[in-house]
Coordinates of C-alpha atoms in Angstrom, one line a residue:
M1 CA 35.1 23.6 71.4
P2 CA 31.6 24.4 72.7
V3 CA 29.5 21.5 74.1
K4 CA 25.7 21.5 74.5
T5 CA 23.4 18.9 75.8
Y6 CA 19.8 18.3 74.7
W7 CA 17.4 16.1 76.6
L8 CA 14.9 14.4 74.3
E9 CA 11.7 13.3 75.9
H10 CA 11.3 10.7 73.2
A11 CA 13.6 10.0 70.3
W12 CA 13.2 7.9 67.1
L13 CA 16.4 5.9 66.7
G14 CA 15.7 4.4 63.3
T15 CA 14.1 1.2 64.5
H16 CA 12.1 2.3 67.6
V17 CA 11.2 5.1 69.9
E18 CA 13.4 5.5 73.0
P19 CA 12.2 7.6 76.0
G20 CA 14.7 9.8 77.9
V21 CA 17.7 10.4 75.6
A22 CA 20.5 12.8 76.4
L23 CA 22.3 14.0 73.2
T24 CA 25.5 16.0 73.5
V25 CA 26.6 18.2 70.6
S26 CA 30.1 19.4 70.1
G27 CA 31.1 22.4 67.9
G28 CA 27.5 23.7 67.7
D29 CA 26.1 27.3 67.8
S30 CA 28.1 28.2 64.7
A31 CA 27.0 30.8 62.2
A32 CA 23.6 30.3 60.5
G33 CA 23.7 27.1 58.5
G34 CA 27.2 26.2 59.8
A35 CA 28.2 22.5 59.7
G36 CA 30.4 22.4 62.8
G37 CA 27.9 20.8 65.2
R38 CA 28.0 17.0 65.5
I39 CA 26.5 14.5 67.9
A40 CA 29.4 13.7 70.3
E41 CA 27.4 11.3 72.5
L42 CA 24.0 9.8 72.8
R43 CA 22.8 8.2 76.1
T44 CA 19.6 6.4 76.6
G45 CA 17.7 5.7 79.8
V46 CA 18.1 9.3 81.0
Q47 CA 14.8 9.7 82.8
A48 CA 15.2 13.4 83.7
P49 CA 16.9 16.3 82.0
P50 CA 20.6 16.7 83.1
P51 CA 21.5 20.0 84.7
G52 CA 21.7 22.7 82.1
A53 CA 20.3 20.6 79.3
E54 CA 18.0 22.0 76.6
V55 CA 14.7 20.2 77.0
L56 CA 12.9 19.0 73.8
R57 CA 9.5 17.6 74.7
G58 CA 7.7 15.5 72.2
L59 CA 9.3 13.1 69.6
T60 CA 12.7 14.1 68.2
L61 CA 13.6 12.8 64.7
P62 CA 16.7 13.3 62.6
G63 CA 16.3 16.4 60.5
L64 CA 14.1 15.9 57.5
A65 CA 15.7 16.1 54.0
N66 CA 13.8 17.8 51.2
A67 CA 15.5 16.2 48.3
H68 CA 13.7 18.1 45.5
S69 CA 12.8 21.8 45.6
H70 CA 12.2 24.6 43.1
A71 CA 12.1 27.5 45.6
F72 CA 10.4 30.0 43.3
H73 CA 7.5 27.6 42.6
R74 CA 6.3 28.6 46.1
A75 CA 4.9 31.7 44.5
L76 CA 2.5 29.6 42.4
R77 CA 0.7 28.2 45.4
S78 CA -3.1 28.7 45.0
L79 CA -2.5 30.8 41.8
V80 CA -2.4 27.6 39.7
Q81 CA -5.5 26.1 41.4
V82 CA -7.9 28.3 39.5
G83 CA -9.7 26.4 36.9
S84 CA -8.4 23.2 35.3
G85 CA -5.5 22.5 32.9
T86 CA -2.5 20.2 32.6
F87 CA 1.2 20.2 33.5
W88 CA 1.9 22.1 30.3
T89 CA -0.6 24.9 31.2
W90 CA 0.8 25.0 34.7
R91 CA 4.2 25.5 33.2
E92 CA 3.1 28.8 31.5
F93 CA 2.3 30.2 35.0
M94 CA 5.7 29.0 36.2
Y95 CA 7.5 30.8 33.3
Q96 CA 5.7 34.1 34.2
V97 CA 7.1 34.0 37.8
A98 CA 10.5 32.9 36.6
Q99 CA 10.7 36.0 34.3
N100 CA 10.3 38.3 37.4
L101 CA 13.2 36.8 39.4
T102 CA 16.4 38.8 40.1
P103 CA 19.2 37.9 42.4
D104 CA 17.7 40.1 45.1
T105 CA 14.1 39.0 44.8
Y106 CA 15.2 35.4 44.6
F107 CA 17.2 35.7 47.8
A108 CA 14.2 37.2 49.6
L109 CA 11.8 34.6 48.3
A110 CA 14.1 31.6 48.9
R111 CA 15.0 32.9 52.4
A112 CA 11.3 32.9 53.3
V113 CA 10.7 29.5 51.6
Y114 CA 13.7 27.9 53.4
A115 CA 12.4 29.4 56.7
E116 CA 9.1 27.7 56.0
M117 CA 11.0 24.5 55.5
A118 CA 12.8 24.9 58.8
L119 CA 9.4 25.4 60.5
A120 CA 8.4 22.1 58.9
G121 CA 11.4 20.3 60.4
I122 CA 13.5 20.3 57.2
T123 CA 17.2 20.8 57.9
N124 CA 18.6 20.2 54.3
V125 CA 17.2 21.1 50.9
G126 CA 18.2 19.9 47.5
E127 CA 17.6 22.9 45.3
F128 CA 17.1 22.0 41.6
H129 CA 18.2 25.3 40.3
Y130 CA 17.9 26.3 36.6
V131 CA 17.1 30.1 36.6
H132 CA 20.7 31.1 35.9
H133 CA 20.8 34.3 33.8
A134 CA 18.9 37.5 33.3
P135 CA 15.7 37.6 31.1
G136 CA 16.8 37.2 27.5
G137 CA 19.7 35.0 28.5
A138 CA 22.5 37.5 29.2
P139 CA 24.7 36.4 32.1
Y140 CA 24.8 38.5 35.2
A141 CA 28.1 40.2 36.1
D142 CA 28.6 37.3 38.4
P143 CA 27.4 34.4 36.2
N144 CA 26.4 32.5 39.4
A145 CA 24.5 35.4 41.0
M146 CA 21.3 33.4 41.1
G147 CA 22.9 30.3 42.6
E148 CA 24.8 32.4 45.1
A149 CA 21.5 34.0 46.2
L150 CA 20.1 30.6 46.9
I151 CA 23.1 29.6 48.9
E152 CA 23.0 32.8 51.0
A153 CA 19.2 32.4 51.4
A154 CA 19.7 28.9 53.0
A155 CA 22.3 30.4 55.4
A156 CA 20.0 33.2 56.3
A157 CA 17.2 30.7 57.0
G158 CA 19.6 28.5 59.0
I159 CA 19.4 25.3 56.9
R160 CA 21.7 23.3 54.7
I161 CA 21.5 23.3 50.9
T162 CA 22.8 21.1 48.2
L163 CA 22.6 23.4 45.1
L164 CA 21.8 21.1 42.2
D165 CA 22.9 23.4 39.4
T166 CA 20.9 22.3 36.4
A167 CA 21.8 22.0 32.8
Y168 CA 18.8 23.2 30.7
L169 CA 19.8 23.7 27.1
S170 CA 16.8 22.9 24.9
S171 CA 13.0 23.3 24.8
G172 CA 12.7 19.8 23.4
F173 CA 14.4 17.2 21.4
G174 CA 16.6 19.1 18.9
E175 CA 14.7 22.4 19.6
A176 CA 16.3 25.7 20.7
P177 CA 15.2 27.2 24.0
N178 CA 12.0 29.3 23.8
R179 CA 12.0 32.9 25.0
H180 CA 11.2 31.9 28.6
Q181 CA 13.9 29.3 28.7
L182 CA 16.7 31.6 27.4
R183 CA 17.6 32.6 31.0
F184 CA 17.9 28.9 31.9
S185 CA 20.4 28.0 29.2
D186 CA 24.2 28.1 29.1
G187 CA 24.1 27.1 25.4
T188 CA 26.2 23.9 25.8
A189 CA 27.0 21.5 28.5
E190 CA 30.6 22.6 28.3
A191 CA 29.6 26.2 29.0
W192 CA 27.4 25.0 31.8
A193 CA 30.3 23.1 33.3
E194 CA 32.6 26.1 33.1
R195 CA 30.1 28.3 34.9
V196 CA 29.1 25.8 37.7
S197 CA 32.8 25.0 38.4
A198 CA 33.1 28.5 39.8
L199 CA 30.6 27.7 42.6
K200 CA 32.3 26.7 45.8
P201 CA 30.9 24.7 48.7
R202 CA 30.5 26.3 52.1
E203 CA 30.0 24.9 55.6
H204 CA 26.3 24.7 55.0
A205 CA 26.3 24.2 51.2
L206 CA 27.3 21.5 48.8
I207 CA 27.4 21.9 45.0
G208 CA 25.8 19.1 42.9
A209 CA 24.6 18.8 39.3
A210 CA 21.3 18.2 37.6
I211 CA 20.1 17.4 34.1
H212 CA 16.7 19.0 33.8
S213 CA 15.3 16.2 31.7
V214 CA 16.1 14.3 28.5
R215 CA 14.1 16.8 26.6
A216 CA 16.1 19.8 27.9
V217 CA 19.7 18.4 27.4
P218 CA 20.6 17.0 24.0
A219 CA 21.6 13.3 24.1
G220 CA 25.1 14.1 22.9
Q221 CA 25.7 16.4 25.9
L222 CA 24.3 14.2 28.7
G223 CA 27.7 12.6 29.2
A224 CA 29.4 15.9 29.8
V225 CA 27.2 16.7 32.7
A226 CA 27.6 13.1 34.1
R227 CA 31.4 13.4 33.8
W228 CA 31.4 16.7 35.7
A229 CA 29.6 15.1 38.6
E230 CA 31.7 11.9 38.5
E231 CA 34.9 13.9 38.6
R232 CA 33.7 15.6 41.8
Q233 CA 31.8 12.7 43.3
A234 CA 28.9 15.1 43.4
P235 CA 25.2 14.2 43.5
L236 CA 23.5 14.2 40.1
H237 CA 19.7 14.5 39.8
V238 CA 17.4 14.4 36.8
H239 CA 13.6 14.8 36.2
L240 CA 12.8 11.4 34.7
S241 CA 9.6 10.2 33.0
E242 CA 7.4 12.6 34.8
Q243 CA 5.1 12.9 31.8
T244 CA 4.0 10.4 29.2
A245 CA 4.4 13.1 26.5
E246 CA 8.1 13.2 27.3
N247 CA 8.4 9.4 27.0
E248 CA 6.6 9.4 23.6
A249 CA 8.8 12.3 22.3
C250 CA 12.0 10.5 23.5
Q251 CA 10.9 7.3 21.7
A252 CA 10.2 9.2 18.5
A253 CA 13.6 11.0 18.7
H254 CA 15.8 8.2 19.9
G255 CA 13.9 4.9 19.8
R256 CA 14.6 4.6 23.5
T257 CA 12.9 5.3 26.8
P258 CA 14.4 8.3 28.8
T259 CA 15.9 5.8 31.3
Q260 CA 17.5 3.8 28.5
L261 CA 18.9 7.0 27.0
L262 CA 20.4 8.1 30.3
A263 CA 21.9 4.6 30.7
D264 CA 23.5 4.9 27.2
H265 CA 25.3 8.1 28.2
G266 CA 26.6 7.0 31.6
V267 CA 24.2 9.0 33.7
L268 CA 22.8 6.3 36.0
G269 CA 24.6 5.2 39.1
P270 CA 24.6 5.3 42.9
R271 CA 25.1 9.1 43.1
T272 CA 22.3 9.7 40.6
V273 CA 18.7 10.3 41.6
G274 CA 15.8 10.2 39.2
V275 CA 13.1 12.6 40.3
H276 CA 9.5 11.3 39.9
N277 CA 10.3 8.1 37.9
T278 CA 6.6 7.9 37.2
H279 CA 6.0 6.3 33.9
L280 CA 8.5 3.5 33.6
T281 CA 8.7 0.2 31.8
D282 CA 9.8 -3.1 33.5
G283 CA 13.2 -2.6 31.8
D284 CA 13.5 0.9 33.1
I285 CA 12.9 -0.3 36.7
A286 CA 15.5 -3.0 36.2
L287 CA 18.0 -0.5 34.9
L288 CA 17.4 2.0 37.8
G289 CA 17.5 -0.7 40.4
G290 CA 20.5 -2.6 39.0
T291 CA 22.6 0.6 39.0
T292 CA 21.3 1.6 42.5
T293 CA 20.1 4.9 40.9
G294 CA 17.9 6.6 43.5
T295 CA 14.3 7.7 43.2
C296 CA 12.9 10.9 44.7
M297 CA 9.2 10.7 45.0
C298 CA 7.2 14.0 45.3
P299 CA 3.7 12.7 45.9
T300 CA 2.0 16.1 46.7
T301 CA 3.3 17.7 43.5
E302 CA 2.7 14.5 41.4
R303 CA -1.0 14.5 42.5
D304 CA -1.3 18.3 42.2
L305 CA -0.2 18.1 38.6
A306 CA -2.1 14.9 37.9
D307 CA 1.1 13.2 36.8
G308 CA 0.3 9.8 38.1
I309 CA 1.6 7.4 40.8
G310 CA 5.1 6.1 40.3
P311 CA 6.1 2.5 41.0
A312 CA 7.9 3.2 44.2
T313 CA 7.5 -0.2 45.7
R314 CA 8.8 -1.9 42.6
L315 CA 11.7 0.5 42.3
Q316 CA 12.8 0.0 45.9
H317 CA 12.5 -3.8 45.6
A318 CA 14.7 -3.6 42.5
G319 CA 17.4 -1.7 44.4
S320 CA 16.6 2.0 44.0
P321 CA 16.8 3.9 47.3
L322 CA 13.8 6.2 48.0
S323 CA 13.9 9.9 49.0
L324 CA 11.2 12.5 49.2
G325 CA 10.7 16.1 48.0
S326 CA 8.1 18.9 48.1
D327 CA 9.1 20.0 44.5
S328 CA 6.6 22.7 43.5
H329 CA 5.7 23.5 47.2
A330 CA 1.9 23.1 46.8
A331 CA 2.6 22.1 50.4
I332 CA 5.8 22.0 52.4
D333 CA 5.4 19.0 54.6
L334 CA 7.7 16.0 54.4
L335 CA 5.6 14.0 56.8
E336 CA 2.7 14.4 54.3
E337 CA 5.0 13.3 51.5
A338 CA 5.9 10.2 53.5
R339 CA 2.3 9.4 54.3
A340 CA 1.2 10.1 50.7
M341 CA 3.7 7.6 49.2
E342 CA 2.2 4.8 51.3
L343 CA -1.4 6.0 50.8
N344 CA -1.0 6.4 47.0
E345 CA 0.2 2.8 46.8
R346 CA -2.7 1.6 48.9
L347 CA -5.1 3.3 46.4
R348 CA -3.4 1.7 43.5
S349 CA -3.0 -1.8 44.9
R350 CA -6.0 -1.8 47.3
T351 CA -3.8 -3.4 49.9
R352 CA -2.2 -1.8 53.0
G353 CA 1.2 -1.7 54.6
H354 CA 3.7 -1.4 51.8
W355 CA 6.2 0.4 54.0
T356 CA 6.5 0.5 57.8
A357 CA 6.5 3.9 59.5
N358 CA 10.2 3.4 60.2
S359 CA 10.9 2.8 56.5
L360 CA 9.0 6.0 55.5
L361 CA 10.8 8.1 58.1
T362 CA 14.1 6.6 56.7
A363 CA 13.2 7.9 53.3
A364 CA 12.5 11.3 54.7
T365 CA 15.7 11.4 56.7
E366 CA 18.8 9.2 56.2
D367 CA 18.1 8.3 52.6
G368 CA 17.1 11.8 51.7
H369 CA 20.4 13.2 53.1
A370 CA 22.4 10.6 51.3
A371 CA 20.7 11.5 48.0
L372 CA 21.9 15.1 48.6
G373 CA 25.5 14.1 49.3
L374 CA 25.4 14.0 53.1
P375 CA 25.7 10.3 54.2
D376 CA 26.7 11.5 57.7
A377 CA 23.3 13.1 58.3
G378 CA 19.8 11.8 59.0
R379 CA 20.6 9.6 62.1
L380 CA 20.6 10.2 65.8
E381 CA 23.9 8.7 66.7
A382 CA 27.4 9.7 67.7
G383 CA 29.4 11.2 64.8
A384 CA 26.4 12.3 62.8
L385 CA 25.6 15.9 62.0
A386 CA 23.6 17.4 64.9
D387 CA 20.5 18.1 62.8
F388 CA 17.2 17.1 64.3
T389 CA 13.6 18.2 64.7
T390 CA 11.0 17.6 67.4
I391 CA 7.2 17.1 66.8
A392 CA 4.6 17.6 69.5
L393 CA 2.8 14.5 70.8
D394 CA 0.1 16.5 72.5
S395 CA -1.5 18.4 69.6
V396 CA -5.1 17.8 68.4
R397 CA -3.5 15.5 65.7
T398 CA -1.0 13.6 67.8
A399 CA -2.6 13.4 71.2
G400 CA -3.7 9.9 72.4
P401 CA -1.3 7.3 70.9
L402 CA 1.3 5.7 73.2
P403 CA 4.7 7.4 72.8
R404 CA 6.2 4.0 71.7
L405 CA 4.1 4.4 68.5
G406 CA 5.8 7.7 67.8
A407 CA 6.9 6.7 64.3
E408 CA 3.4 5.8 63.3
T409 CA 2.1 9.0 64.9
A410 CA 4.6 11.1 63.0
V411 CA 3.9 9.6 59.6
F412 CA 0.2 8.9 59.8
A413 CA -1.2 11.7 62.1
A414 CA 1.3 14.6 62.4
S415 CA 1.8 17.4 60.0
A416 CA 4.4 20.2 59.6
A417 CA 2.2 22.3 62.0
D418 CA 3.3 19.9 64.8
V419 CA 7.0 20.8 64.5
R420 CA 8.1 22.5 67.7
H421 CA 11.9 22.6 67.4
T422 CA 14.4 22.4 64.6
V423 CA 18.2 22.2 65.3
V424 CA 20.8 22.5 62.6
A425 CA 24.5 21.9 63.4
G426 CA 23.6 22.0 67.1
R427 CA 22.0 25.4 66.7
H428 CA 18.3 26.1 67.6
I429 CA 16.8 27.4 64.4
V430 CA 13.1 26.8 65.3
R431 CA 12.3 27.1 69.0
D432 CA 8.8 26.4 70.3
G433 CA 7.4 26.8 66.8
A434 CA 9.0 30.2 66.1
H435 CA 11.9 30.8 63.7
T436 CA 14.8 32.3 65.5
L437 CA 16.4 34.0 62.4
V438 CA 13.3 35.0 60.4
P439 CA 10.9 36.5 63.0
D440 CA 7.8 36.7 60.8
V441 CA 7.9 34.0 58.1
P442 CA 4.3 34.6 56.9
S443 CA 5.0 38.3 56.2
A444 CA 8.4 37.4 54.5
L445 CA 6.6 34.9 52.3
A446 CA 3.8 37.3 51.4
E447 CA 6.1 40.2 50.6
S448 CA 8.6 38.2 48.6
I449 CA 5.9 36.4 46.6
A450 CA 4.2 39.8 45.8
A451 CA 7.5 41.0 44.4
V452 CA 7.8 38.2 41.9
R453 CA 4.2 37.8 40.8
G454 CA 4.4 41.1 39.0

C-alpha cells in the first residue's frame, strides 16, 4: 500500500491552528476521484519537512464540501445579471440552458465546473440533479445517462460527488410538468425510484436522493422518495421555503407550511437536509431542529436571487446542523459562503459574532461532508479521508495576520483565489494553483458554456 507524507506549514485542526504538522497518507495516488487515500498518522510539532515530504506552505484545511450544486447553472453567470427581475424570471433563463444539455455537453460543462471547484478547495460536491431525460421527456437509451455524465465528470475533475438524484414530477401543486420540465420528470415517484435504483456508487461517488420541492412532488408521493432514501440510509435533500410564493401556494393547497407537509410524510430526519430554509415559522424551526434535519445555506445565491436571509442562527440553536453550498454558482467560493452567512446575520441583527471562524469552517468542512453522506471526511485526523486544501497566507488578501489567526484569515479575508493546493484521497489535484487533470480550466469553462447557451 503506497504511503505519502505531507508537511503542513500550518494546519487548522478544528479548534485551533497548529504549526508544523506531518500528515501521512496511506493508499493514496489512486485514480482520479478514488477514495483509497486516508490519513494514517498526523504528528504535530514537526518544525521542518521530513525527508521526501510534500511541502504545503500556507494554511491547510480539511477539504471543503459544496453541499448544494446545480452544475449547469454555471452557464447563467453574468447572463442573468442583465436588467432586473425575480426568481421566476431567472428561472426562464435556466430552462433555456437546460433544454440544450445532452449527456456529452453536460459532461464537458460539469467537468469544467468541478475543476473550478477543485481550484476553490472543494473536494466533494452534492449535485442536486434533475435534468434526467431528453427534451420532451423521452428517456435516453441509458435512462441514467445524464447522472452518469455527472459522476464521470467529477472523476475527471478529481473530486468526490454525492449525486442527489432528484424527483421532479409537477410544475406546481396538482399541475402537470410544463414543456421545459418534461425532461425533469419520471411521471411518478415509483418510476423515479426504479430509475435511480440502477445508479451504483463508485469509489468517488455516492448516490443520494432529493425532492425538488413540495411544489414539484405531489404530497402523496413524498413518502415514496423518503422510503427509498431510508432503505438505503442515503442522504435526502429538498429545496425548502426558498420563496414566499411557494409557502403561500402550499398553504392554499394543503393548509400546511412546506415544513409541516414534509413532516406529515416522514421526510424530515437526521439524514435529510433542507436547502435554503429561508421563510420559516417558529413551528417550522422547531420541527427541523427537533428532528435534527440539516440546513444548507447558500448565501451567495440567496442574495443574488433576492430570496432573503434565512434564520440560520435560530435553526442551529434549535438543533439543525448547518452546511454551505454555491447552488447556482454566481460564485464558486465556499469561504465567501461561510463569511456571508455571518455577515448576513450581522446586517439583519445589527450585532456581530454569531459564529466563530472555527464554527463557520466546520460548516464548510465536517458538517458539509456529513450532509453528503461522508461522516469520515472534513477533519484532519488519523482515519479520516485524505482530502485537504491549502490557502496562501502571503497573498494581498491574507498577508499580515499572525498564523495562529489562520481560521479568521481564511473566513474573513481569503477567497477561492488564495487556494494553492487541493488533495483528494491523497492525490494532488491542484498544485501551486494549477489543476493537474484539467490543464486550462478557463478555456474548458468558456467552451462548454458556449455549447449549451445555444
